[in-house]
């Protein structure tokens, strides 16, 4: 008898990724971006309740089905919440720095709030068609993530409600304790 081994399976999702949706050059309607983000957060909540931390939430890992719903994919970097979740075994940072939480970039312990940060960074991209941080090289981007708040989304898109901007920026605070639980 083989021991029980957890596995993650996903259906084939026909449609596009959130990254592809933002690359069209047309702004995603505010309600649509919020609805997709709520579905993303519901999926992350289900994964977290099952004891799984995604660790690589980003627009290219979120799939929009043909009927307009968001599904989270690519659990290749996910880890069990039952273990002390740090880096990979080799000690190398894996993930997408543009959407990774500061604690993940620093190699510190990550938890559900790290996935929340990445979901908020994904919402930022949906609303502004830009990643929250940019730079001329990876080092510059990482330095900004670790030391600066993102440019307020309303700078890029003034019609974003102030309340939505406030929620988004709190979810992207550098310190996990300053984010929502």
PDB file of C-alpha atoms in Angstrom:
ATOM      1  CA  UNK A   1       0.000   0.000   0.000  1.00  0.00           C
ATOM      2  CA  UNK A   2       1.383   3.358  -1.046  1.00  0.00           C
ATOM      3  CA  UNK A   3       1.220   6.289   1.369  1.00  0.00           C
ATOM      4  CA  UNK A   4      -1.302   9.038   0.703  1.00  0.00           C
ATOM      5  CA  UNK A   5       0.255  11.723  -1.470  1.00  0.00           C
ATOM      6  CA  UNK A   6      -1.578  14.989  -2.123  1.00  0.00           C
ATOM      7  CA  UNK A   7      -1.948  16.102  -5.723  1.00  0.00           C
ATOM      8  CA  UNK A   8      -3.391  19.074  -7.547  1.00  0.00           C
ATOM      9  CA  UNK A   9      -5.298  18.544 -10.776  1.00  0.00           C
ATOM     10  CA  UNK A  10      -6.795  21.201 -13.022  1.00  0.00           C
ATOM     11  CA  UNK A  11      -9.177  21.036 -15.923  1.00  0.00           C
ATOM     12  CA  UNK A  12      -8.108  22.404 -19.264  1.00  0.00           C
ATOM     13  CA  UNK A  13      -9.371  25.979 -19.291  1.00  0.00           C
ATOM     14  CA  UNK A  14     -10.200  27.389 -22.671  1.00  0.00           C
ATOM     15  CA  UNK A  15     -10.008  31.146 -22.858  1.00  0.00           C
ATOM     16  CA  UNK A  16      -7.240  33.561 -21.954  1.00  0.00           C
ATOM     17  CA  UNK A  17      -5.125  34.565 -18.988  1.00  0.00           C
ATOM     18  CA  UNK A  18      -5.544  37.813 -17.099  1.00  0.00           C
ATOM     19  CA  UNK A  19      -2.171  38.802 -18.540  1.00  0.00           C
ATOM     20  CA  UNK A  20      -3.529  38.378 -22.050  1.00  0.00           C
ATOM     21  CA  UNK A  21      -6.586  40.416 -21.076  1.00  0.00           C
ATOM     22  CA  UNK A  22      -4.347  43.312 -19.975  1.00  0.00           C
ATOM     23  CA  UNK A  23      -2.146  43.072 -23.076  1.00  0.00           C
ATOM     24  CA  UNK A  24      -5.075  43.901 -25.348  1.00  0.00           C
ATOM     25  CA  UNK A  25      -4.404  47.568 -24.560  1.00  0.00           C
ATOM     26  CA  UNK A  26      -8.005  48.212 -23.563  1.00  0.00           C
ATOM     27  CA  UNK A  27      -8.810  48.989 -19.969  1.00  0.00           C
ATOM     28  CA  UNK A  28     -10.593  46.255 -18.109  1.00  0.00           C
ATOM     29  CA  UNK A  29     -13.900  47.646 -16.806  1.00  0.00           C
ATOM     30  CA  UNK A  30     -13.646  48.342 -13.053  1.00  0.00           C
ATOM     31  CA  UNK A  31     -16.493  45.987 -12.116  1.00  0.00           C
ATOM     32  CA  UNK A  32     -14.963  43.222 -14.220  1.00  0.00           C
ATOM     33  CA  UNK A  33     -11.527  43.645 -12.603  1.00  0.00           C
ATOM     34  CA  UNK A  34     -13.077  43.551  -9.133  1.00  0.00           C
ATOM     35  CA  UNK A  35     -15.239  40.510  -9.968  1.00  0.00           C
ATOM     36  CA  UNK A  36     -12.245  38.628 -11.363  1.00  0.00           C
ATOM     37  CA  UNK A  37     -10.229  39.514  -8.254  1.00  0.00           C
ATOM     38  CA  UNK A  38     -13.000  38.322  -5.942  1.00  0.00           C
ATOM     39  CA  UNK A  39     -13.029  35.001  -7.815  1.00  0.00           C
ATOM     40  CA  UNK A  40      -9.235  34.851  -7.529  1.00  0.00           C
ATOM     41  CA  UNK A  41      -9.449  35.479  -3.774  1.00  0.00           C
ATOM     42  CA  UNK A  42     -12.179  32.849  -3.400  1.00  0.00           C
ATOM     43  CA  UNK A  43      -9.936  30.340  -5.169  1.00  0.00           C
ATOM     44  CA  UNK A  44      -6.978  31.253  -2.966  1.00  0.00           C
ATOM     45  CA  UNK A  45      -9.189  30.960   0.116  1.00  0.00           C
ATOM     46  CA  UNK A  46     -10.189  27.435  -0.946  1.00  0.00           C
ATOM     47  CA  UNK A  47      -6.524  26.521  -1.501  1.00  0.00           C
ATOM     48  CA  UNK A  48      -5.551  27.991   1.873  1.00  0.00           C
ATOM     49  CA  UNK A  49      -8.373  26.100   3.647  1.00  0.00           C
ATOM     50  CA  UNK A  50      -7.002  22.937   2.000  1.00  0.00           C
ATOM     51  CA  UNK A  51      -3.588  23.808   3.421  1.00  0.00           C
ATOM     52  CA  UNK A  52      -1.979  24.982   0.172  1.00  0.00           C
ATOM     53  CA  UNK A  53      -0.102  28.250  -0.379  1.00  0.00           C
ATOM     54  CA  UNK A  54       0.208  29.156  -4.081  1.00  0.00           C
ATOM     55  CA  UNK A  55       3.360  31.378  -3.947  1.00  0.00           C
ATOM     56  CA  UNK A  56       3.186  32.464  -7.616  1.00  0.00           C
ATOM     57  CA  UNK A  57      -0.065  34.374  -8.112  1.00  0.00           C
ATOM     58  CA  UNK A  58       0.235  36.653 -11.133  1.00  0.00           C
ATOM     59  CA  UNK A  59      -1.879  37.569 -14.153  1.00  0.00           C
ATOM     60  CA  UNK A  60      -0.359  34.848 -16.351  1.00  0.00           C
ATOM     61  CA  UNK A  61      -1.366  32.169 -13.788  1.00  0.00           C
ATOM     62  CA  UNK A  62      -5.013  33.264 -13.666  1.00  0.00           C
ATOM     63  CA  UNK A  63      -7.206  31.922 -16.426  1.00  0.00           C
ATOM     64  CA  UNK A  64     -10.446  33.437 -17.692  1.00  0.00           C
ATOM     65  CA  UNK A  65     -12.841  30.742 -18.852  1.00  0.00           C
ATOM     66  CA  UNK A  66     -14.977  31.118 -21.954  1.00  0.00           C
ATOM     67  CA  UNK A  67     -17.903  32.021 -19.683  1.00  0.00           C
ATOM     68  CA  UNK A  68     -15.883  34.800 -17.981  1.00  0.00           C
ATOM     69  CA  UNK A  69     -14.862  33.232 -14.664  1.00  0.00           C
ATOM     70  CA  UNK A  70     -11.339  33.218 -13.224  1.00  0.00           C
ATOM     71  CA  UNK A  71      -9.522  30.012 -12.303  1.00  0.00           C
ATOM     72  CA  UNK A  72      -6.110  29.890 -10.645  1.00  0.00           C
ATOM     73  CA  UNK A  73      -3.520  27.744 -12.353  1.00  0.00           C
ATOM     74  CA  UNK A  74       0.117  26.750 -12.146  1.00  0.00           C
ATOM     75  CA  UNK A  75       0.482  25.432  -8.631  1.00  0.00           C
ATOM     76  CA  UNK A  76       4.057  24.386  -9.482  1.00  0.00           C
ATOM     77  CA  UNK A  77       5.549  26.490  -6.663  1.00  0.00           C
ATOM     78  CA  UNK A  78       2.803  25.820  -4.132  1.00  0.00           C
ATOM     79  CA  UNK A  79       3.622  24.436  -0.716  1.00  0.00           C
ATOM     80  CA  UNK A  80       1.733  23.020   2.203  1.00  0.00           C
ATOM     81  CA  UNK A  81       0.834  25.478   4.930  1.00  0.00           C
ATOM     82  CA  UNK A  82       1.610  22.682   7.396  1.00  0.00           C
ATOM     83  CA  UNK A  83       5.326  23.116   6.750  1.00  0.00           C
ATOM     84  CA  UNK A  84       7.579  26.079   7.384  1.00  0.00           C
ATOM     85  CA  UNK A  85       7.227  27.763   4.012  1.00  0.00           C
ATOM     86  CA  UNK A  86      10.393  29.602   2.984  1.00  0.00           C
ATOM     87  CA  UNK A  87      12.284  29.226  -0.263  1.00  0.00           C
ATOM     88  CA  UNK A  88      12.881  26.251  -2.473  1.00  0.00           C
ATOM     89  CA  UNK A  89      15.196  23.519  -1.231  1.00  0.00           C
ATOM     90  CA  UNK A  90      18.109  25.024  -3.126  1.00  0.00           C
ATOM     91  CA  UNK A  91      17.526  28.359  -1.392  1.00  0.00           C
ATOM     92  CA  UNK A  92      16.825  30.162  -4.662  1.00  0.00           C
ATOM     93  CA  UNK A  93      13.909  32.556  -4.957  1.00  0.00           C
ATOM     94  CA  UNK A  94      11.302  31.224  -7.339  1.00  0.00           C
ATOM     95  CA  UNK A  95       8.269  33.084  -8.516  1.00  0.00           C
ATOM     96  CA  UNK A  96       7.602  36.237 -10.431  1.00  0.00           C
ATOM     97  CA  UNK A  97       9.246  39.225  -8.752  1.00  0.00           C
ATOM     98  CA  UNK A  98       6.822  41.726 -10.279  1.00  0.00           C
ATOM     99  CA  UNK A  99       3.973  40.184  -8.270  1.00  0.00           C
ATOM    100  CA  UNK A 100       5.813  38.555  -5.348  1.00  0.00           C
ATOM    101  CA  UNK A 101       5.363  39.784  -1.800  1.00  0.00           C
ATOM    102  CA  UNK A 102       8.378  41.516  -0.237  1.00  0.00           C
ATOM    103  CA  UNK A 103       8.802  38.765   2.363  1.00  0.00           C
ATOM    104  CA  UNK A 104       9.007  36.189  -0.408  1.00  0.00           C
ATOM    105  CA  UNK A 105      11.677  38.187  -2.223  1.00  0.00           C
ATOM    106  CA  UNK A 106      13.625  38.492   1.033  1.00  0.00           C
ATOM    107  CA  UNK A 107      13.436  34.733   1.627  1.00  0.00           C
ATOM    108  CA  UNK A 108      11.364  35.115   4.768  1.00  0.00           C
ATOM    109  CA  UNK A 109       8.447  32.971   5.825  1.00  0.00           C
ATOM    110  CA  UNK A 110       5.399  33.369   3.592  1.00  0.00           C
ATOM    111  CA  UNK A 111       1.760  32.741   4.452  1.00  0.00           C
ATOM    112  CA  UNK A 112      -1.726  33.488   3.169  1.00  0.00           C
ATOM    113  CA  UNK A 113      -1.011  37.229   3.287  1.00  0.00           C
ATOM    114  CA  UNK A 114       1.772  36.709   0.739  1.00  0.00           C
ATOM    115  CA  UNK A 115      -0.730  35.268  -1.732  1.00  0.00           C
ATOM    116  CA  UNK A 116      -3.050  38.192  -0.898  1.00  0.00           C
ATOM    117  CA  UNK A 117      -0.286  40.658  -1.761  1.00  0.00           C
ATOM    118  CA  UNK A 118       0.176  38.943  -5.131  1.00  0.00           C
ATOM    119  CA  UNK A 119      -3.584  38.946  -5.775  1.00  0.00           C
ATOM    120  CA  UNK A 120      -3.655  42.688  -5.030  1.00  0.00           C
ATOM    121  CA  UNK A 121      -0.689  43.227  -7.367  1.00  0.00           C
ATOM    122  CA  UNK A 122      -2.659  41.330 -10.008  1.00  0.00           C
ATOM    123  CA  UNK A 123      -5.662  43.617  -9.427  1.00  0.00           C
ATOM    124  CA  UNK A 124      -3.312  46.595  -9.787  1.00  0.00           C
ATOM    125  CA  UNK A 125      -2.300  45.297 -13.221  1.00  0.00           C
ATOM    126  CA  UNK A 126      -5.933  44.728 -14.212  1.00  0.00           C
ATOM    127  CA  UNK A 127      -6.846  48.275 -13.238  1.00  0.00           C
ATOM    128  CA  UNK A 128      -3.819  50.098 -14.671  1.00  0.00           C
ATOM    129  CA  UNK A 129      -2.533  47.735 -17.391  1.00  0.00           C
ATOM    130  CA  UNK A 130       0.863  47.969 -15.621  1.00  0.00           C
ATOM    131  CA  UNK A 131       2.669  45.903 -13.021  1.00  0.00           C
ATOM    132  CA  UNK A 132       2.842  47.740  -9.667  1.00  0.00           C
ATOM    133  CA  UNK A 133       6.610  48.213 -10.021  1.00  0.00           C
ATOM    134  CA  UNK A 134       8.906  48.778 -12.959  1.00  0.00           C
ATOM    135  CA  UNK A 135      12.547  49.484 -13.571  1.00  0.00           C
ATOM    136  CA  UNK A 136      15.322  49.192 -16.116  1.00  0.00           C
ATOM    137  CA  UNK A 137      16.572  45.922 -14.595  1.00  0.00           C
ATOM    138  CA  UNK A 138      15.555  43.252 -12.092  1.00  0.00           C
ATOM    139  CA  UNK A 139      17.655  44.763  -9.296  1.00  0.00           C
ATOM    140  CA  UNK A 140      15.910  48.114  -9.633  1.00  0.00           C
ATOM    141  CA  UNK A 141      12.471  46.471  -9.586  1.00  0.00           C
ATOM    142  CA  UNK A 142      13.334  44.409  -6.509  1.00  0.00           C
ATOM    143  CA  UNK A 143      14.731  47.466  -4.714  1.00  0.00           C
ATOM    144  CA  UNK A 144      11.495  49.367  -5.378  1.00  0.00           C
ATOM    145  CA  UNK A 145       9.326  46.486  -4.144  1.00  0.00           C
ATOM    146  CA  UNK A 146      11.355  46.339  -0.936  1.00  0.00           C
ATOM    147  CA  UNK A 147      11.531  50.086  -0.281  1.00  0.00           C
ATOM    148  CA  UNK A 148       8.730  52.028  -1.998  1.00  0.00           C
ATOM    149  CA  UNK A 149       4.965  51.882  -2.123  1.00  0.00           C
ATOM    150  CA  UNK A 150       3.567  51.389  -5.629  1.00  0.00           C
ATOM    151  CA  UNK A 151       2.392  54.438  -7.552  1.00  0.00           C
ATOM    152  CA  UNK A 152      -1.211  55.028  -6.562  1.00  0.00           C
ATOM    153  CA  UNK A 153      -3.453  53.370  -9.150  1.00  0.00           C
ATOM    154  CA  UNK A 154      -5.527  56.557  -9.525  1.00  0.00           C
ATOM    155  CA  UNK A 155      -2.453  58.251 -11.019  1.00  0.00           C
ATOM    156  CA  UNK A 156      -2.793  55.867 -13.974  1.00  0.00           C
ATOM    157  CA  UNK A 157      -6.590  55.708 -13.940  1.00  0.00           C
ATOM    158  CA  UNK A 158      -8.354  58.549 -12.078  1.00  0.00           C
ATOM    159  CA  UNK A 159     -11.815  56.945 -12.218  1.00  0.00           C
ATOM    160  CA  UNK A 160     -10.742  54.201  -9.798  1.00  0.00           C
ATOM    161  CA  UNK A 161     -12.793  54.782  -6.647  1.00  0.00           C
ATOM    162  CA  UNK A 162     -10.732  56.054  -3.716  1.00  0.00           C
ATOM    163  CA  UNK A 163     -12.069  53.249  -1.505  1.00  0.00           C
ATOM    164  CA  UNK A 164     -10.906  50.598  -3.967  1.00  0.00           C
ATOM    165  CA  UNK A 165      -7.487  52.232  -4.170  1.00  0.00           C
ATOM    166  CA  UNK A 166      -7.258  52.284  -0.363  1.00  0.00           C
ATOM    167  CA  UNK A 167      -8.121  48.572  -0.091  1.00  0.00           C
ATOM    168  CA  UNK A 168      -5.658  47.696  -2.846  1.00  0.00           C
ATOM    169  CA  UNK A 169      -2.790  49.646  -1.313  1.00  0.00           C
ATOM    170  CA  UNK A 170      -3.397  48.128   2.129  1.00  0.00           C
ATOM    171  CA  UNK A 171      -3.336  44.623   0.648  1.00  0.00           C
ATOM    172  CA  UNK A 172       0.043  45.546  -0.901  1.00  0.00           C
ATOM    173  CA  UNK A 173       1.711  46.844   2.255  1.00  0.00           C
ATOM    174  CA  UNK A 174       5.344  45.747   2.545  1.00  0.00           C
ATOM    175  CA  UNK A 175       4.848  44.298   6.032  1.00  0.00           C
ATOM    176  CA  UNK A 176       2.460  41.322   6.175  1.00  0.00           C
ATOM    177  CA  UNK A 177       1.101  42.530   9.521  1.00  0.00           C
ATOM    178  CA  UNK A 178      -0.071  45.755   7.880  1.00  0.00           C
ATOM    179  CA  UNK A 179      -2.198  43.840   5.343  1.00  0.00           C
ATOM    180  CA  UNK A 180      -5.632  42.359   5.873  1.00  0.00           C
ATOM    181  CA  UNK A 181      -5.673  39.058   7.746  1.00  0.00           C
TER     182      UNK A 181
END
